[in-house]
């Protein structure tokens, strides 16, 4: 039984690490910008947004969605992140600004990624009310991220978005969803506080640990504590 459980966990880990959002961008975006779209989705090869969504989803006891659908929703999060990356050069200074042709390709790629994020949500095999809630959460995240110029705040928005999508697909009630959003926001702020794990200030993760430690739900507290342990500075 132990060996079977380990095999299941290994399979889960491999599934989680599959860069299928970049593959989706490459195959579904129009020719000429598919390479740009795929590149910005998989720019840093980090999957912490997906990992966060799945941690919240896994903590829910009777989810209306399957884990496969949660993974699909995680693609939408990564596509939205890719969309943001296509806009980053436009807030750069003149010296590092892209050429007019590069700007055109980035804009088109970003529009395709945003549309693909919503399309991905629309293909979720769950009840219409759940899909409608996922659309609402995605639309809110897209609106907030479009107005936000600061990258650190954007990371907090994305983390909140990922946590709430996992919460919706997990069937959490509003009170629990509010806690999930709060945790996501704190985690996103910590992830944005440094360029790499060793650079991230420990005080940011201490704040996250306090938020996670205050959770009443033991399963969620365990899942998110494990997430923090994987990403926080030692």
CSV table of C-alpha atoms in Angstrom, one decimal:
chain,number,residue,atom,x,y,z
A,1,UNK,CA,0.0,0.0,0.0
A,2,UNK,CA,2.9,2.4,0.9
A,3,UNK,CA,4.5,1.7,-2.5
A,4,UNK,CA,1.2,2.3,-4.3
A,5,UNK,CA,0.8,5.6,-2.5
A,6,UNK,CA,4.3,6.7,-3.3
A,7,UNK,CA,3.7,5.8,-7.0
A,8,UNK,CA,0.6,8.0,-7.0
A,9,UNK,CA,2.5,10.9,-5.4
A,10,UNK,CA,5.3,10.5,-8.0
A,11,UNK,CA,2.7,10.5,-10.8
A,12,UNK,CA,1.1,13.6,-9.3
A,13,UNK,CA,4.4,15.4,-9.2
A,14,UNK,CA,5.2,14.6,-12.8
A,15,UNK,CA,1.8,15.8,-13.9
A,16,UNK,CA,2.2,19.0,-12.0
A,17,UNK,CA,5.6,19.7,-13.6
A,18,UNK,CA,4.5,19.2,-17.2
A,19,UNK,CA,4.9,22.5,-19.1
A,20,UNK,CA,1.6,22.1,-21.0
A,21,UNK,CA,0.6,25.7,-20.8
A,22,UNK,CA,3.5,26.6,-23.1
A,23,UNK,CA,2.6,23.8,-25.4
A,24,UNK,CA,-1.0,25.0,-25.5
A,25,UNK,CA,0.2,28.5,-26.3
A,26,UNK,CA,2.4,27.2,-29.1
A,27,UNK,CA,-0.3,25.1,-30.7
A,28,UNK,CA,-3.3,27.4,-30.2
A,29,UNK,CA,-1.9,30.8,-31.0
A,30,UNK,CA,-1.7,32.0,-34.6
A,31,UNK,CA,1.3,31.4,-36.7
A,32,UNK,CA,3.9,34.1,-36.5
A,33,UNK,CA,3.3,34.8,-32.8
A,34,UNK,CA,3.1,31.3,-31.4
A,35,UNK,CA,6.8,31.2,-30.6
A,36,UNK,CA,6.5,34.5,-28.8
A,37,UNK,CA,3.4,33.4,-26.9
A,38,UNK,CA,5.0,30.1,-25.8
A,39,UNK,CA,8.2,31.8,-24.8
A,40,UNK,CA,6.6,34.3,-22.4
A,41,UNK,CA,4.4,31.6,-20.8
A,42,UNK,CA,7.4,29.5,-20.0
A,43,UNK,CA,9.9,32.3,-19.5
A,44,UNK,CA,11.2,31.3,-16.1
A,45,UNK,CA,10.1,27.7,-16.0
A,46,UNK,CA,8.7,28.2,-12.5
A,47,UNK,CA,5.3,26.7,-11.7
A,48,UNK,CA,4.6,28.1,-8.3
A,49,UNK,CA,1.2,29.6,-9.3
A,50,UNK,CA,0.1,26.1,-10.5
A,51,UNK,CA,1.5,24.5,-7.3
A,52,UNK,CA,-0.5,27.0,-5.2
A,53,UNK,CA,-3.7,26.4,-7.0
A,54,UNK,CA,-3.3,22.6,-6.5
A,55,UNK,CA,-2.4,23.0,-2.9
A,56,UNK,CA,-5.7,24.8,-2.2
A,57,UNK,CA,-7.7,22.4,-4.3
A,58,UNK,CA,-6.1,19.4,-2.6
A,59,UNK,CA,-7.1,20.7,0.8
A,60,UNK,CA,-10.8,20.7,-0.2
A,61,UNK,CA,-12.7,17.7,1.0
A,62,UNK,CA,-15.5,17.2,-1.5
A,63,UNK,CA,-14.5,19.1,-4.7
A,64,UNK,CA,-17.0,19.3,-7.5
A,65,UNK,CA,-14.1,19.2,-10.0
A,66,UNK,CA,-11.4,16.5,-10.6
A,67,UNK,CA,-7.7,17.2,-10.1
A,68,UNK,CA,-7.4,17.0,-13.9
A,69,UNK,CA,-9.8,20.0,-14.1
A,70,UNK,CA,-7.8,21.9,-11.5
A,71,UNK,CA,-4.7,21.4,-13.6
A,72,UNK,CA,-6.5,22.8,-16.6
A,73,UNK,CA,-7.5,25.8,-14.6
A,74,UNK,CA,-3.8,26.2,-13.6
A,75,UNK,CA,-3.1,26.6,-17.3
A,76,UNK,CA,-5.4,29.6,-17.4
A,77,UNK,CA,-3.4,31.2,-14.6
A,78,UNK,CA,-0.1,30.6,-16.4
A,79,UNK,CA,-1.6,32.0,-19.6
A,80,UNK,CA,-2.6,35.2,-17.8
A,81,UNK,CA,0.9,35.5,-16.4
A,82,UNK,CA,2.2,35.1,-19.9
A,83,UNK,CA,-0.1,37.9,-21.1
A,84,UNK,CA,1.3,40.2,-18.4
A,85,UNK,CA,4.9,39.4,-19.6
A,86,UNK,CA,4.0,40.6,-23.1
A,87,UNK,CA,3.1,44.0,-21.6
A,88,UNK,CA,6.2,44.4,-19.4
A,89,UNK,CA,8.4,45.9,-22.1
A,90,UNK,CA,5.9,48.8,-22.4
A,91,UNK,CA,6.7,50.1,-19.0
A,92,UNK,CA,10.5,49.8,-19.6
A,93,UNK,CA,12.7,52.9,-20.2
A,94,UNK,CA,13.5,54.0,-23.7
A,95,UNK,CA,16.9,52.3,-23.8
A,96,UNK,CA,15.4,48.8,-23.3
A,97,UNK,CA,12.2,49.3,-25.2
A,98,UNK,CA,11.5,46.7,-27.9
A,99,UNK,CA,11.5,47.5,-31.6
A,100,UNK,CA,8.1,48.4,-33.3
A,101,UNK,CA,7.9,45.0,-34.9
A,102,UNK,CA,8.7,43.3,-31.6
A,103,UNK,CA,6.0,45.4,-29.9
A,104,UNK,CA,3.5,44.4,-32.5
A,105,UNK,CA,4.2,40.7,-32.0
A,106,UNK,CA,4.1,41.0,-28.2
A,107,UNK,CA,0.8,42.8,-28.3
A,108,UNK,CA,-0.7,40.1,-30.6
A,109,UNK,CA,0.7,37.3,-28.6
A,110,UNK,CA,-0.6,38.8,-25.3
A,111,UNK,CA,-4.1,39.2,-26.8
A,112,UNK,CA,-4.1,35.6,-27.9
A,113,UNK,CA,-2.9,34.4,-24.5
A,114,UNK,CA,-5.6,36.4,-22.7
A,115,UNK,CA,-8.3,34.9,-25.0
A,116,UNK,CA,-6.8,31.5,-24.5
A,117,UNK,CA,-7.0,31.8,-20.7
A,118,UNK,CA,-10.7,32.4,-20.9
A,119,UNK,CA,-11.2,29.7,-23.5
A,120,UNK,CA,-9.4,27.3,-21.2
A,121,UNK,CA,-11.7,28.1,-18.3
A,122,UNK,CA,-14.7,27.6,-20.7
A,123,UNK,CA,-13.5,24.0,-21.4
A,124,UNK,CA,-13.7,22.9,-17.7
A,125,UNK,CA,-15.8,19.8,-17.3
A,126,UNK,CA,-17.7,20.9,-14.2
A,127,UNK,CA,-21.2,22.2,-13.6
A,128,UNK,CA,-22.2,25.5,-15.2
A,129,UNK,CA,-22.4,27.4,-11.9
A,130,UNK,CA,-18.8,26.5,-11.1
A,131,UNK,CA,-17.6,27.4,-14.6
A,132,UNK,CA,-19.4,30.7,-14.2
A,133,UNK,CA,-17.7,31.4,-10.9
A,134,UNK,CA,-14.3,30.6,-12.5
A,135,UNK,CA,-15.1,33.0,-15.3
A,136,UNK,CA,-15.9,35.7,-12.8
A,137,UNK,CA,-12.7,35.2,-10.9
A,138,UNK,CA,-10.6,35.1,-14.1
A,139,UNK,CA,-12.3,38.3,-15.3
A,140,UNK,CA,-11.6,40.1,-12.1
A,141,UNK,CA,-7.9,39.0,-12.1
A,142,UNK,CA,-7.6,40.2,-15.7
A,143,UNK,CA,-9.1,43.6,-14.9
A,144,UNK,CA,-6.9,44.1,-11.8
A,145,UNK,CA,-3.7,43.0,-13.5
A,146,UNK,CA,-4.4,45.2,-16.5
A,147,UNK,CA,-4.4,48.3,-14.2
A,148,UNK,CA,-1.4,47.3,-12.2
A,149,UNK,CA,2.1,48.5,-13.3
A,150,UNK,CA,4.1,47.2,-10.4
A,151,UNK,CA,5.3,43.6,-10.8
A,152,UNK,CA,5.2,42.8,-7.1
A,153,UNK,CA,1.6,43.7,-6.8
A,154,UNK,CA,0.8,41.8,-9.9
A,155,UNK,CA,2.3,38.6,-8.4
A,156,UNK,CA,0.1,39.1,-5.3
A,157,UNK,CA,-3.0,39.4,-7.7
A,158,UNK,CA,-2.0,36.3,-9.6
A,159,UNK,CA,-1.5,34.3,-6.3
A,160,UNK,CA,-4.8,35.4,-5.0
A,161,UNK,CA,-6.4,34.4,-8.4
A,162,UNK,CA,-4.7,31.0,-8.3
A,163,UNK,CA,-5.8,30.4,-4.7
A,164,UNK,CA,-9.4,31.4,-5.4
A,165,UNK,CA,-9.6,29.3,-8.6
A,166,UNK,CA,-8.5,26.3,-6.6
A,167,UNK,CA,-11.0,27.2,-3.9
A,168,UNK,CA,-13.9,27.5,-6.4
A,169,UNK,CA,-13.0,24.1,-8.0
A,170,UNK,CA,-12.7,22.6,-4.6
A,171,UNK,CA,-16.2,23.7,-3.7
A,172,UNK,CA,-15.2,26.0,-0.8
A,173,UNK,CA,-17.8,28.3,0.7
A,174,UNK,CA,-17.3,32.1,0.7
A,175,UNK,CA,-15.9,32.2,4.2
A,176,UNK,CA,-13.2,29.6,3.3
A,177,UNK,CA,-12.6,31.2,0.0
A,178,UNK,CA,-11.9,34.5,1.7
A,179,UNK,CA,-9.2,32.8,3.8
A,180,UNK,CA,-7.8,31.2,0.6
A,181,UNK,CA,-7.6,34.6,-1.1
A,182,UNK,CA,-5.8,36.1,2.0
A,183,UNK,CA,-3.2,33.3,1.9
A,184,UNK,CA,-2.7,33.7,-1.8
A,185,UNK,CA,-2.2,37.4,-1.5
A,186,UNK,CA,0.5,36.9,1.2
A,187,UNK,CA,2.2,34.2,-0.7
A,188,UNK,CA,2.3,36.3,-3.9
A,189,UNK,CA,3.8,39.2,-2.0
A,190,UNK,CA,6.5,36.9,-0.6
A,191,UNK,CA,7.2,35.3,-4.0
A,192,UNK,CA,7.7,38.8,-5.5
A,193,UNK,CA,10.0,40.0,-2.8
A,194,UNK,CA,13.2,38.7,-4.4
A,195,UNK,CA,14.5,37.4,-7.7
A,196,UNK,CA,15.3,33.9,-6.5
A,197,UNK,CA,14.6,31.8,-3.4
A,198,UNK,CA,17.8,32.8,-1.7
A,199,UNK,CA,17.2,36.4,-2.3
A,200,UNK,CA,13.7,36.5,-0.8
A,201,UNK,CA,13.7,38.2,2.6
A,202,UNK,CA,12.9,35.8,5.5
A,203,UNK,CA,10.5,38.4,7.0
A,204,UNK,CA,8.2,38.1,4.0
A,205,UNK,CA,7.9,34.3,4.6
A,206,UNK,CA,7.5,34.8,8.3
A,207,UNK,CA,4.4,36.9,7.5
A,208,UNK,CA,3.2,34.1,5.3
A,209,UNK,CA,3.8,31.5,8.0
A,210,UNK,CA,1.7,33.6,10.4
A,211,UNK,CA,-1.2,33.8,7.9
A,212,UNK,CA,-1.0,30.0,7.2
A,213,UNK,CA,-0.6,29.2,10.9
A,214,UNK,CA,-3.8,31.0,11.7
A,215,UNK,CA,-5.9,28.8,9.4
A,216,UNK,CA,-8.6,26.7,11.1
A,217,UNK,CA,-8.6,24.1,8.4
A,218,UNK,CA,-5.9,21.6,9.2
A,219,UNK,CA,-5.7,20.2,5.7
A,220,UNK,CA,-5.2,23.6,4.1
A,221,UNK,CA,-2.7,24.6,6.8
A,222,UNK,CA,-0.7,21.4,6.0
A,223,UNK,CA,-0.8,21.9,2.3
A,224,UNK,CA,0.2,25.6,2.4
A,225,UNK,CA,2.9,25.0,5.1
A,226,UNK,CA,4.4,22.4,2.7
A,227,UNK,CA,4.3,25.0,-0.1
A,228,UNK,CA,6.0,27.6,2.1
A,229,UNK,CA,8.7,25.0,3.1
A,230,UNK,CA,9.5,24.4,-0.6
A,231,UNK,CA,9.8,28.1,-1.5
A,232,UNK,CA,10.8,30.0,1.6
A,233,UNK,CA,14.4,30.9,2.5
A,234,UNK,CA,16.0,28.5,4.9
